[in-house]
mmCIF file of C-alpha atoms in Angstrom:
data_model
loop_
_atom_site.group_PDB
_atom_site.id
_atom_site.type_symbol
_atom_site.label_atom_id
_atom_site.label_comp_id
_atom_site.label_asym_id
_atom_site.label_seq_id
_atom_site.Cartn_x
_atom_site.Cartn_y
_atom_site.Cartn_z
ATOM 1 C CA MET A 283 -6.131 -118.441 -18.841
ATOM 2 C CA ALA A 284 -2.380 -118.450 -19.475
ATOM 3 C CA GLU A 285 -2.848 -115.804 -22.164
ATOM 4 C CA ASN A 286 -4.862 -113.513 -19.831
ATOM 5 C CA ARG A 287 -2.261 -113.637 -17.052
ATOM 6 C CA PRO A 288 0.482 -111.755 -18.967
ATOM 7 C CA ILE A 289 -2.109 -109.169 -20.018
ATOM 8 C CA GLN A 290 -3.200 -108.679 -16.382
ATOM 9 C CA LEU A 291 0.429 -108.429 -15.238
ATOM 10 C CA GLY A 292 1.094 -105.874 -17.955
ATOM 11 C CA ASN A 293 -1.914 -103.788 -16.915
ATOM 12 C CA ALA A 294 -0.891 -103.954 -13.261
ATOM 13 C CA ARG A 295 2.663 -102.853 -14.148
ATOM 14 C CA GLU A 296 1.340 -99.935 -16.200
ATOM 15 C CA LEU A 297 -0.953 -98.906 -13.347
ATOM 16 C CA LEU A 298 1.971 -99.110 -10.912
ATOM 17 C CA ASP A 299 4.100 -96.940 -13.236
ATOM 18 C CA VAL A 300 1.322 -94.344 -13.441
ATOM 19 C CA LEU A 301 0.935 -94.288 -9.634
ATOM 20 C CA ILE A 302 4.687 -93.903 -9.122
ATOM 21 C CA ARG A 303 4.845 -91.031 -11.618
ATOM 22 C CA ALA A 304 1.826 -89.327 -10.048
ATOM 23 C CA GLY A 305 3.343 -89.740 -6.581
ATOM 24 C CA LEU A 306 6.680 -88.266 -7.671
ATOM 25 C CA ILE A 307 4.901 -85.345 -9.345
ATOM 26 C CA ALA A 308 2.812 -84.760 -6.183
ATOM 27 C CA VAL A 309 5.953 -84.752 -4.016
ATOM 28 C CA LEU A 310 7.672 -82.337 -6.397
ATOM 29 C CA VAL A 311 4.645 -80.016 -6.417
ATOM 30 C CA MET A 312 4.465 -80.120 -2.633
ATOM 31 C CA PHE A 313 8.139 -79.203 -2.231
ATOM 32 C CA CYS A 314 7.850 -76.432 -4.826
ATOM 33 C CA PHE A 315 4.792 -75.002 -3.034
ATOM 34 C CA GLU A 316 6.593 -74.988 0.330
ATOM 35 C CA ILE A 317 9.512 -73.114 -1.222
ATOM 36 C CA PHE A 318 7.269 -70.621 -3.018
ATOM 37 C CA GLN A 319 4.708 -70.124 -0.215
ATOM 38 C CA PRO A 320 6.534 -67.230 1.568
ATOM 39 C CA PHE A 321 6.390 -65.251 -1.679
ATOM 40 C CA LEU A 322 2.838 -66.243 -2.676
ATOM 41 C CA SER A 323 1.078 -63.072 -1.493
ATOM 42 C CA LEU A 324 3.809 -60.899 -2.960
ATOM 43 C CA MET A 325 3.640 -62.531 -6.393
ATOM 44 C CA LEU A 326 -0.159 -62.622 -6.477
ATOM 45 C CA TRP A 327 -0.404 -58.902 -5.735
ATOM 46 C CA ALA A 328 2.406 -58.164 -8.219
ATOM 47 C CA VAL A 329 0.565 -60.035 -10.979
ATOM 48 C CA ILE A 330 -2.703 -58.246 -10.103
ATOM 49 C CA LEU A 331 -0.970 -54.853 -10.237
ATOM 50 C CA ALA A 332 0.772 -55.729 -13.509
ATOM 51 C CA ILE A 333 -2.462 -56.846 -15.196
ATOM 52 C CA THR A 334 -4.317 -53.781 -13.900
ATOM 53 C CA LEU A 335 -1.694 -51.219 -14.941
ATOM 54 C CA TYR A 336 -0.645 -52.880 -18.211
ATOM 55 C CA PRO A 337 -3.006 -50.868 -20.483
ATOM 56 C CA LEU A 338 -1.636 -47.639 -18.989
ATOM 57 C CA ASN A 339 1.889 -48.964 -19.449
ATOM 58 C CA GLN A 340 1.193 -49.685 -23.124
ATOM 59 C CA ARG A 341 -0.096 -46.162 -23.764
ATOM 60 C CA LEU A 342 2.875 -44.643 -21.975
ATOM 61 C CA ALA A 343 5.286 -46.920 -23.876
ATOM 62 C CA ALA A 344 3.816 -45.674 -27.163
ATOM 63 C CA LEU A 345 4.544 -42.094 -26.090
ATOM 64 C CA LEU A 346 8.119 -43.076 -25.228
ATOM 65 C CA GLY A 347 8.765 -44.600 -28.648
ATOM 66 C CA GLY A 348 7.808 -48.209 -27.950
ATOM 67 C CA ARG A 349 9.843 -48.741 -24.771
ATOM 68 C CA PRO A 350 7.742 -50.759 -22.307
ATOM 69 C CA GLY A 351 10.673 -51.143 -19.914
ATOM 70 C CA TRP A 352 11.123 -47.381 -19.545
ATOM 71 C CA SER A 353 7.389 -46.810 -19.120
ATOM 72 C CA ALA A 354 7.151 -49.564 -16.472
ATOM 73 C CA ALA A 355 10.075 -48.047 -14.546
ATOM 74 C CA PHE A 356 8.436 -44.612 -14.722
ATOM 75 C CA LEU A 357 5.111 -45.955 -13.397
ATOM 76 C CA VAL A 358 6.858 -47.757 -10.528
ATOM 77 C CA LEU A 359 8.815 -44.638 -9.526
ATOM 78 C CA VAL A 360 5.697 -42.451 -9.649
ATOM 79 C CA GLY A 361 3.736 -45.041 -7.657
ATOM 80 C CA LEU A 362 6.428 -45.323 -4.983
ATOM 81 C CA ALA A 363 6.751 -41.537 -4.718
ATOM 82 C CA CYS A 364 2.985 -41.162 -4.260
ATOM 83 C CA LEU A 365 2.418 -44.099 -1.912
ATOM 84 C CA ILE A 366 5.398 -44.506 0.427
ATOM 85 C CA GLY A 367 4.736 -41.303 2.388
ATOM 86 C CA PRO A 368 0.993 -41.757 3.023
ATOM 87 C CA LEU A 369 1.327 -45.500 3.673
ATOM 88 C CA SER A 370 4.131 -44.890 6.179
ATOM 89 C CA LEU A 371 2.040 -42.298 8.037
ATOM 90 C CA LEU A 372 -0.983 -44.587 8.164
ATOM 91 C CA GLY A 373 1.112 -47.577 9.225
ATOM 92 C CA THR A 374 2.700 -45.579 12.051
ATOM 93 C CA SER A 375 -0.723 -44.380 13.167
ATOM 94 C CA VAL A 376 -2.103 -47.932 13.222
ATOM 95 C CA ALA A 377 0.881 -49.154 15.258
ATOM 96 C CA GLU A 378 0.514 -46.342 17.792
ATOM 97 C CA SER A 379 -3.231 -46.919 18.100
ATOM 98 C CA VAL A 380 -2.779 -50.633 18.722
ATOM 99 C CA LYS A 381 -0.042 -50.032 21.306
ATOM 100 C CA LEU A 382 -2.205 -47.489 23.110
ATOM 101 C CA GLY A 383 -5.180 -49.850 23.093
ATOM 102 C CA ILE A 384 -3.114 -52.739 24.469
ATOM 103 C CA ASN A 385 -1.630 -50.595 27.245
ATOM 104 C CA THR A 386 -5.065 -49.270 28.135
ATOM 105 C CA PHE A 387 -6.554 -52.766 28.432
ATOM 106 C CA GLU A 388 -3.596 -54.153 30.366
ATOM 107 C CA ASN A 389 -3.532 -51.238 32.833
ATOM 108 C CA GLN A 390 -7.346 -51.173 33.087
ATOM 109 C CA ALA A 391 -7.219 -47.434 32.434
ATOM 110 C CA ILE A 392 -10.371 -47.093 30.352
ATOM 111 C CA GLU A 393 -12.749 -44.551 31.852
ATOM 112 C CA ILE A 394 -15.821 -42.846 30.478
ATOM 113 C CA PRO A 395 -16.467 -39.381 31.949
ATOM 114 C CA PRO A 396 -19.991 -38.616 33.166
ATOM 115 C CA PRO A 397 -22.251 -36.843 30.659
ATOM 116 C CA PRO A 398 -22.761 -33.072 30.794
ATOM 117 C CA ALA A 399 -26.004 -31.993 32.432
ATOM 118 C CA ASN A 400 -27.299 -30.284 29.293
ATOM 119 C CA VAL A 401 -27.474 -33.643 27.484
ATOM 120 C CA GLN A 402 -30.816 -34.213 29.231
ATOM 121 C CA ASP A 403 -32.235 -31.173 27.458
ATOM 122 C CA TRP A 404 -31.580 -32.557 23.955
ATOM 123 C CA PRO A 405 -34.838 -33.271 22.091
ATOM 124 C CA LEU A 406 -36.001 -36.871 21.674
ATOM 125 C CA ILE A 407 -32.699 -38.633 22.486
ATOM 126 C CA GLY A 408 -31.523 -36.505 25.424
ATOM 127 C CA ALA A 409 -33.049 -38.421 28.336
ATOM 128 C CA PRO A 410 -32.268 -41.987 27.146
ATOM 129 C CA LEU A 411 -28.768 -40.986 26.033
ATOM 130 C CA PHE A 412 -28.085 -39.373 29.412
ATOM 131 C CA GLY A 413 -29.185 -42.531 31.223
ATOM 132 C CA ILE A 414 -27.073 -44.878 29.077
ATOM 133 C CA TRP A 415 -24.048 -42.592 29.292
ATOM 134 C CA SER A 416 -24.333 -42.256 33.082
ATOM 135 C CA HIS A 417 -24.639 -46.002 33.536
ATOM 136 C CA ALA A 418 -21.606 -46.667 31.316
ATOM 137 C CA SER A 419 -19.477 -44.101 33.139
ATOM 138 C CA SER A 420 -20.266 -45.654 36.524
ATOM 139 C CA ASP A 421 -20.141 -49.383 35.691
ATOM 140 C CA LEU A 422 -17.717 -49.752 32.782
ATOM 141 C CA THR A 423 -14.598 -49.658 34.965
ATOM 142 C CA TRP A 424 -15.859 -52.596 37.053
ATOM 143 C CA ALA A 425 -16.783 -54.550 33.935
ATOM 144 C CA LEU A 426 -13.353 -54.029 32.425
ATOM 145 C CA THR A 427 -11.743 -55.074 35.713
ATOM 146 C CA GLN A 428 -13.559 -58.387 35.437
ATOM 147 C CA VAL A 429 -12.859 -58.870 31.737
ATOM 148 C CA ALA A 430 -9.309 -57.516 31.416
ATOM 149 C CA PRO A 431 -7.526 -60.665 32.729
ATOM 150 C CA HIS A 432 -9.107 -62.629 29.897
ATOM 151 C CA LEU A 433 -7.918 -60.203 27.208
ATOM 152 C CA LYS A 434 -4.216 -61.075 27.309
ATOM 153 C CA GLY A 435 -4.620 -63.383 24.330
ATOM 154 C CA VAL A 436 -6.324 -60.565 22.444
ATOM 155 C CA SER A 437 -3.316 -58.359 23.174
ATOM 156 C CA LYS A 438 -1.017 -60.871 21.525
ATOM 157 C CA THR A 439 -3.319 -61.036 18.515
ATOM 158 C CA LEU A 440 -3.340 -57.245 18.237
ATOM 159 C CA LEU A 441 0.454 -57.170 18.399
ATOM 160 C CA THR A 442 0.586 -59.699 15.580
ATOM 161 C CA GLN A 443 -1.815 -57.600 13.512
ATOM 162 C CA MET A 444 0.244 -54.494 14.257
ATOM 163 C CA ALA A 445 3.342 -56.213 12.909
ATOM 164 C CA GLY A 446 1.258 -57.352 9.936
ATOM 165 C CA VAL A 447 0.496 -53.743 9.008
ATOM 166 C CA GLY A 448 4.181 -52.959 8.522
ATOM 167 C CA THR A 449 4.704 -56.207 6.643
ATOM 168 C CA GLY A 450 1.705 -55.465 4.430
ATOM 169 C CA ILE A 451 3.111 -52.060 3.489
ATOM 170 C CA LEU A 452 6.485 -53.638 2.676
ATOM 171 C CA VAL A 453 4.806 -56.331 0.567
ATOM 172 C CA PHE A 454 2.800 -53.642 -1.231
ATOM 173 C CA VAL A 455 5.962 -51.715 -2.147
ATOM 174 C CA LEU A 456 7.851 -54.830 -3.258
ATOM 175 C CA ALA A 457 4.848 -56.030 -5.263
ATOM 176 C CA LEU A 458 4.758 -52.726 -7.123
ATOM 177 C CA ILE A 459 8.423 -53.167 -8.077
ATOM 178 C CA VAL A 460 7.915 -56.788 -9.164
ATOM 179 C CA GLY A 461 4.780 -55.749 -11.052
ATOM 180 C CA GLY A 462 6.881 -53.238 -12.979
ATOM 181 C CA VAL A 463 9.244 -56.015 -14.044
ATOM 182 C CA ILE A 464 6.260 -58.103 -15.194
ATOM 183 C CA MET A 465 4.826 -55.162 -17.138
ATOM 184 C CA ALA A 466 8.157 -54.666 -18.923
ATOM 185 C CA LYS A 467 7.751 -58.211 -20.281
ATOM 186 C CA GLY A 468 4.004 -57.898 -20.779
ATOM 187 C CA GLU A 469 3.755 -59.519 -24.212
ATOM 188 C CA ILE A 470 5.636 -62.606 -23.053
ATOM 189 C CA GLY A 471 3.476 -62.788 -19.920
ATOM 190 C CA HIS A 472 0.277 -62.511 -21.962
ATOM 191 C CA ARG A 473 1.314 -65.316 -24.320
ATOM 192 C CA THR A 474 2.334 -67.483 -21.364
ATOM 193 C CA GLY A 475 -1.030 -66.960 -19.668
ATOM 194 C CA VAL A 476 -2.896 -67.859 -22.860
ATOM 195 C CA ASP A 477 -0.717 -70.956 -23.335
ATOM 196 C CA ILE A 478 -1.411 -72.129 -19.779
ATOM 197 C CA ALA A 479 -5.168 -71.595 -20.159
ATOM 198 C CA THR A 480 -5.087 -73.372 -23.528
ATOM 199 C CA ARG A 481 -3.213 -76.309 -22.039
ATOM 200 C CA ILE A 482 -5.818 -76.606 -19.260
ATOM 201 C CA SER A 483 -9.041 -75.960 -21.199
ATOM 202 C CA GLY A 484 -8.188 -76.637 -24.837
ATOM 203 C CA PRO A 485 -7.557 -74.397 -27.841
ATOM 204 C CA GLN A 486 -11.133 -73.082 -27.984
ATOM 205 C CA ARG A 487 -11.823 -72.289 -24.343
ATOM 206 C CA GLY A 488 -8.257 -71.362 -23.325
ATOM 207 C CA PRO A 489 -8.049 -67.860 -24.865
ATOM 208 C CA GLN A 490 -11.599 -67.111 -23.680
ATOM 209 C CA LEU A 491 -10.754 -68.034 -20.094
ATOM 210 C CA ALA A 492 -7.552 -65.988 -20.195
ATOM 211 C CA ALA A 493 -9.505 -62.964 -21.448
ATOM 212 C CA LEU A 494 -12.172 -63.511 -18.757
ATOM 213 C CA CYS A 495 -9.569 -63.650 -15.972
ATOM 214 C CA THR A 496 -7.880 -60.497 -17.268
ATOM 215 C CA ALA A 497 -11.167 -58.587 -17.510
ATOM 216 C CA THR A 498 -12.264 -59.681 -14.025
ATOM 217 C CA ILE A 499 -8.963 -58.717 -12.406
ATOM 218 C CA ARG A 500 -9.042 -55.269 -13.992
ATOM 219 C CA ALA A 501 -12.702 -54.699 -13.181
ATOM 220 C CA VAL A 502 -12.380 -55.571 -9.484
ATOM 221 C CA ALA A 503 -8.903 -54.109 -8.952
ATOM 222 C CA GLN A 504 -9.793 -50.796 -10.590
ATOM 223 C CA GLY A 505 -13.492 -50.400 -9.903
ATOM 224 C CA VAL A 506 -13.624 -51.738 -6.331
ATOM 225 C CA VAL A 507 -10.242 -52.125 -4.637
ATOM 226 C CA GLY A 508 -8.590 -49.222 -6.453
ATOM 227 C CA ILE A 509 -11.336 -46.720 -5.637
ATOM 228 C CA ALA A 510 -11.448 -47.840 -1.993
ATOM 229 C CA PHE A 511 -7.662 -47.536 -1.749
ATOM 230 C CA ILE A 512 -7.702 -43.983 -3.138
ATOM 231 C CA GLN A 513 -10.445 -43.040 -0.681
ATOM 232 C CA MET A 514 -8.431 -44.517 2.189
ATOM 233 C CA LEU A 515 -5.373 -42.454 1.252
ATOM 234 C CA LEU A 516 -7.347 -39.215 0.864
ATOM 235 C CA VAL A 517 -9.287 -39.618 4.105
ATOM 236 C CA GLY A 518 -6.292 -41.008 5.995
ATOM 237 C CA ILE A 519 -4.023 -38.086 5.082
ATOM 238 C CA GLY A 520 -6.600 -35.645 6.457
ATOM 239 C CA LEU A 521 -7.026 -37.668 9.656
ATOM 240 C CA VAL A 522 -3.271 -37.874 10.303
ATOM 241 C CA VAL A 523 -2.636 -34.199 9.561
ATOM 242 C CA MET A 524 -5.517 -33.171 11.841
ATOM 243 C CA GLY A 525 -4.258 -35.445 14.611
ATOM 244 C CA VAL A 526 -7.469 -37.453 14.960
ATOM 245 C CA PRO A 527 -7.020 -40.345 17.427
ATOM 246 C CA ALA A 528 -6.676 -43.785 15.815
ATOM 247 C CA ALA A 529 -6.352 -42.196 12.362
ATOM 248 C CA GLY A 530 -4.784 -45.309 10.833
ATOM 249 C CA VAL A 531 -7.485 -47.610 12.173
ATOM 250 C CA LEU A 532 -10.198 -45.270 10.869
ATOM 251 C CA ALA A 533 -8.485 -45.215 7.459
ATOM 252 C CA LEU A 534 -8.525 -49.027 7.354
ATOM 253 C CA MET A 535 -12.243 -48.930 8.198
ATOM 254 C CA VAL A 536 -12.722 -46.531 5.276
ATOM 255 C CA LEU A 537 -10.931 -49.041 3.042
ATOM 256 C CA LEU A 538 -13.170 -51.883 4.215
ATOM 257 C CA LEU A 539 -16.330 -49.815 3.718
ATOM 258 C CA GLY A 540 -15.167 -48.805 0.242
ATOM 259 C CA ILE A 541 -14.497 -52.400 -0.785
ATOM 260 C CA THR A 542 -17.876 -53.523 0.528
ATOM 261 C CA GLN A 543 -19.567 -50.634 -1.345
ATOM 262 C CA LEU A 544 -20.942 -49.055 1.830
ATOM 263 C CA PRO A 545 -20.976 -45.239 2.155
ATOM 264 C CA VAL A 546 -17.757 -43.882 3.633
ATOM 265 C CA LEU A 547 -19.825 -41.116 5.258
ATOM 266 C CA LEU A 548 -20.525 -43.653 8.023
ATOM 267 C CA ILE A 549 -16.939 -42.935 9.148
ATOM 268 C CA THR A 550 -16.210 -39.436 7.877
ATOM 269 C CA LEU A 551 -19.353 -37.701 9.161
ATOM 270 C CA PRO A 552 -18.921 -38.745 12.844
ATOM 271 C CA VAL A 553 -15.222 -37.830 12.621
ATOM 272 C CA VAL A 554 -16.052 -34.350 11.322
ATOM 273 C CA ILE A 555 -18.590 -33.873 14.136
ATOM 274 C CA TYR A 556 -15.972 -35.002 16.679
ATOM 275 C CA VAL A 557 -13.352 -32.581 15.331
ATOM 276 C CA PHE A 558 -15.781 -29.636 15.493
ATOM 277 C CA ALA A 559 -16.803 -30.603 19.028
ATOM 278 C CA HIS A 560 -13.189 -31.047 20.155
ATOM 279 C CA ASP A 561 -11.384 -28.197 18.344
ATOM 280 C CA GLY A 562 -14.206 -25.755 17.716
ATOM 281 C CA VAL A 563 -15.010 -23.893 14.514
ATOM 282 C CA GLY A 564 -11.968 -22.478 12.744
ATOM 283 C CA VAL A 565 -10.216 -22.315 9.410
ATOM 284 C CA GLY A 566 -8.391 -25.587 10.023
ATOM 285 C CA THR A 567 -11.469 -27.525 11.058
ATOM 286 C CA ILE A 568 -13.516 -26.139 8.150
ATOM 287 C CA VAL A 569 -10.807 -27.109 5.641
ATOM 288 C CA PHE A 570 -10.567 -30.556 7.249
ATOM 289 C CA ALA A 571 -14.345 -31.013 7.105
ATOM 290 C CA VAL A 572 -14.534 -30.043 3.433
ATOM 291 C CA TRP A 573 -11.538 -32.264 2.536
ATOM 292 C CA THR A 574 -12.857 -35.272 4.461
ATOM 293 C CA LEU A 575 -16.398 -35.067 3.137
ATOM 294 C CA LEU A 576 -15.210 -34.598 -0.454
ATOM 295 C CA ALA A 577 -12.789 -37.512 -0.074
ATOM 296 C CA GLY A 578 -15.636 -39.660 1.239
ATOM 297 C CA LEU A 579 -17.757 -38.760 -1.776
ATOM 298 C CA SER A 580 -14.937 -39.112 -4.328
ATOM 299 C CA ASP A 581 -16.126 -42.577 -5.357
ATOM 300 C CA ASN A 582 -18.981 -40.926 -7.250
ATOM 301 C CA VAL A 583 -16.377 -39.324 -9.527
ATOM 302 C CA LEU A 584 -13.914 -42.221 -9.607
ATOM 303 C CA LYS A 585 -16.382 -44.996 -10.450
ATOM 304 C CA PRO A 586 -17.243 -43.697 -13.954
ATOM 305 C CA LEU A 587 -13.505 -43.323 -14.638
ATOM 306 C CA LEU A 588 -12.172 -46.609 -13.246
ATOM 307 C CA LEU A 589 -15.061 -49.069 -13.060
ATOM 308 C CA GLY A 590 -14.565 -51.975 -15.427
ATOM 309 C CA ARG A 591 -17.059 -52.780 -18.135
ATOM 310 C CA GLY A 592 -18.567 -56.134 -19.035
ATOM 311 C CA VAL A 593 -17.913 -57.961 -15.744
ATOM 312 C CA ALA A 594 -20.441 -57.699 -12.908
ATOM 313 C CA VAL A 595 -19.234 -59.487 -9.773
ATOM 314 C CA PRO A 596 -21.853 -59.642 -6.985
ATOM 315 C CA MET A 597 -20.946 -57.521 -3.974
ATOM 316 C CA PRO A 598 -21.301 -60.445 -1.502
ATOM 317 C CA VAL A 599 -18.451 -62.166 -3.350
ATOM 318 C CA VAL A 600 -16.298 -59.055 -3.006
ATOM 319 C CA LEU A 601 -17.213 -58.677 0.680
ATOM 320 C CA ILE A 602 -16.424 -62.304 1.528
ATOM 321 C CA GLY A 603 -13.161 -62.033 -0.402
ATOM 322 C CA ALA A 604 -12.156 -58.887 1.503
ATOM 323 C CA LEU A 605 -12.973 -60.248 4.957
ATOM 324 C CA GLY A 606 -11.561 -63.708 4.275
ATOM 325 C CA GLY A 607 -8.422 -62.285 2.718
ATOM 326 C CA MET A 608 -7.851 -59.996 5.693
ATOM 327 C CA LEU A 609 -8.304 -62.868 8.174
ATOM 328 C CA THR A 610 -5.931 -65.189 6.327
ATOM 329 C CA ASN A 611 -3.274 -62.808 4.953
ATOM 330 C CA GLY A 612 -3.607 -59.621 6.998
ATOM 331 C CA ILE A 613 -3.698 -56.199 5.370
ATOM 332 C CA ILE A 614 -2.425 -57.362 1.970
ATOM 333 C CA GLY A 615 -5.174 -60.009 1.917
ATOM 334 C CA LEU A 616 -7.715 -57.186 1.992
ATOM 335 C CA PHE A 617 -6.556 -56.340 -1.552
ATOM 336 C CA ILE A 618 -5.845 -59.830 -2.884
ATOM 337 C CA GLY A 619 -8.928 -61.603 -1.490
ATOM 338 C CA PRO A 620 -11.666 -59.798 -3.465
ATOM 339 C CA VAL A 621 -9.766 -60.107 -6.738
ATOM 340 C CA LEU A 622 -9.002 -63.815 -6.408
ATOM 341 C CA LEU A 623 -12.497 -64.733 -5.215
ATOM 342 C CA ALA A 624 -14.018 -62.707 -8.058
ATOM 343 C CA VAL A 625 -11.838 -64.550 -10.585
ATOM 344 C CA GLY A 626 -12.838 -67.889 -9.085
ATOM 345 C CA TYR A 627 -16.512 -66.911 -9.152
ATOM 346 C CA GLU A 628 -16.367 -65.821 -12.802
ATOM 347 C CA LEU A 629 -14.532 -68.990 -13.841
ATOM 348 C CA PHE A 630 -17.026 -71.160 -11.987
ATOM 349 C CA MET A 631 -20.026 -69.389 -13.522
ATOM 350 C CA SER A 632 -18.409 -69.620 -16.966
ATOM 351 C CA TRP A 633 -18.031 -73.376 -16.457
ATOM 352 C CA VAL A 634 -21.647 -73.669 -15.268
ATOM 353 C CA LYS A 635 -22.976 -71.819 -18.313
ATOM 354 C CA GLN A 636 -20.800 -73.790 -20.749
ATOM 355 C CA PRO A 637 -23.016 -76.108 -22.858
ATOM 356 C CA LEU A 638 -22.525 -79.836 -22.369
ATOM 357 C CA ALA A 639 -20.916 -81.970 -25.053
ATOM 358 C CA ALA A 640 -24.212 -83.777 -25.653
ATOM 359 C CA GLU A 641 -26.015 -80.501 -26.290
ATOM 360 C CA GLU A 642 -23.294 -79.353 -28.687
ATOM 361 C CA SER A 643 -23.522 -82.634 -30.664
ATOM 362 C CA GLN A 644 -27.283 -82.218 -31.083
ATOM 363 C CA ARG A 645 -26.901 -78.763 -32.649
#
């Protein structure tokens, strides 16, 4: 018994040492996370951009005589020149639309005019549409009078989202700059990523997981988020130039539809009909209609060019990532969410499909 007591005391002391070390490490990690948390979205989007654009940066660096720093700087400057103007216009439009909506709700100034008499003569839908429209024009003001006092909290939420649009644009610009710095040191970053994956999963699985993460990020960022972002810019520029009400909000809806792989014509076609009904048929409206419809259909051309190969992420995963990212991190989360959730999904499925140690020993 006397011999077992020192052994038990030694085991207890070792266990206490392990718990103290683990506690100190947990405290250190917690403090580091609190310090890094304000920059988390920025760094995540910068890393996603760097991984996505790195193959293009390598090809451009080869043309510049093996200078990845110069090629990264060139890509950042071209990206900023192409994006700052359209993003600023869309951000301003979103802010104005939200302000107008808040003022309208607070002043209870929403009114629906009565329908024209000729609506009744429309085939099939004329009579029911006339009845619904007439009822809405006569009763909606009373309904809003009853509901408006309860919408003050919504107004605050909309103001917060409006501020988040400007912050999201700023984060996008800064992330592009930081992504350029990461691309300039791409080889070091690649080796570091492989080393981290190897440390976590071992020398056999580590490089495979690093390659899987890289392929997933590029596939989703290029083939889903990238195409939707290009469509948003093309459609949004036309909406702003034409002076369509709530152009920025409509552009964000185009982005969401593009990410969820729904047809953008659900937005562009009603807008074109509205512009023709409001401004009449003219050169400007015809050019706008052609531009908007072609921009809405541009994904059919962009997908064969940008869609990643070898990684097929289910669309529900992308949709949940987009909506969840937008709810948690605002506009920038709409870009980060699908990519991160797709990476998590692919890693989880890779772990599920990995053969067990017992199965490997039997082979």
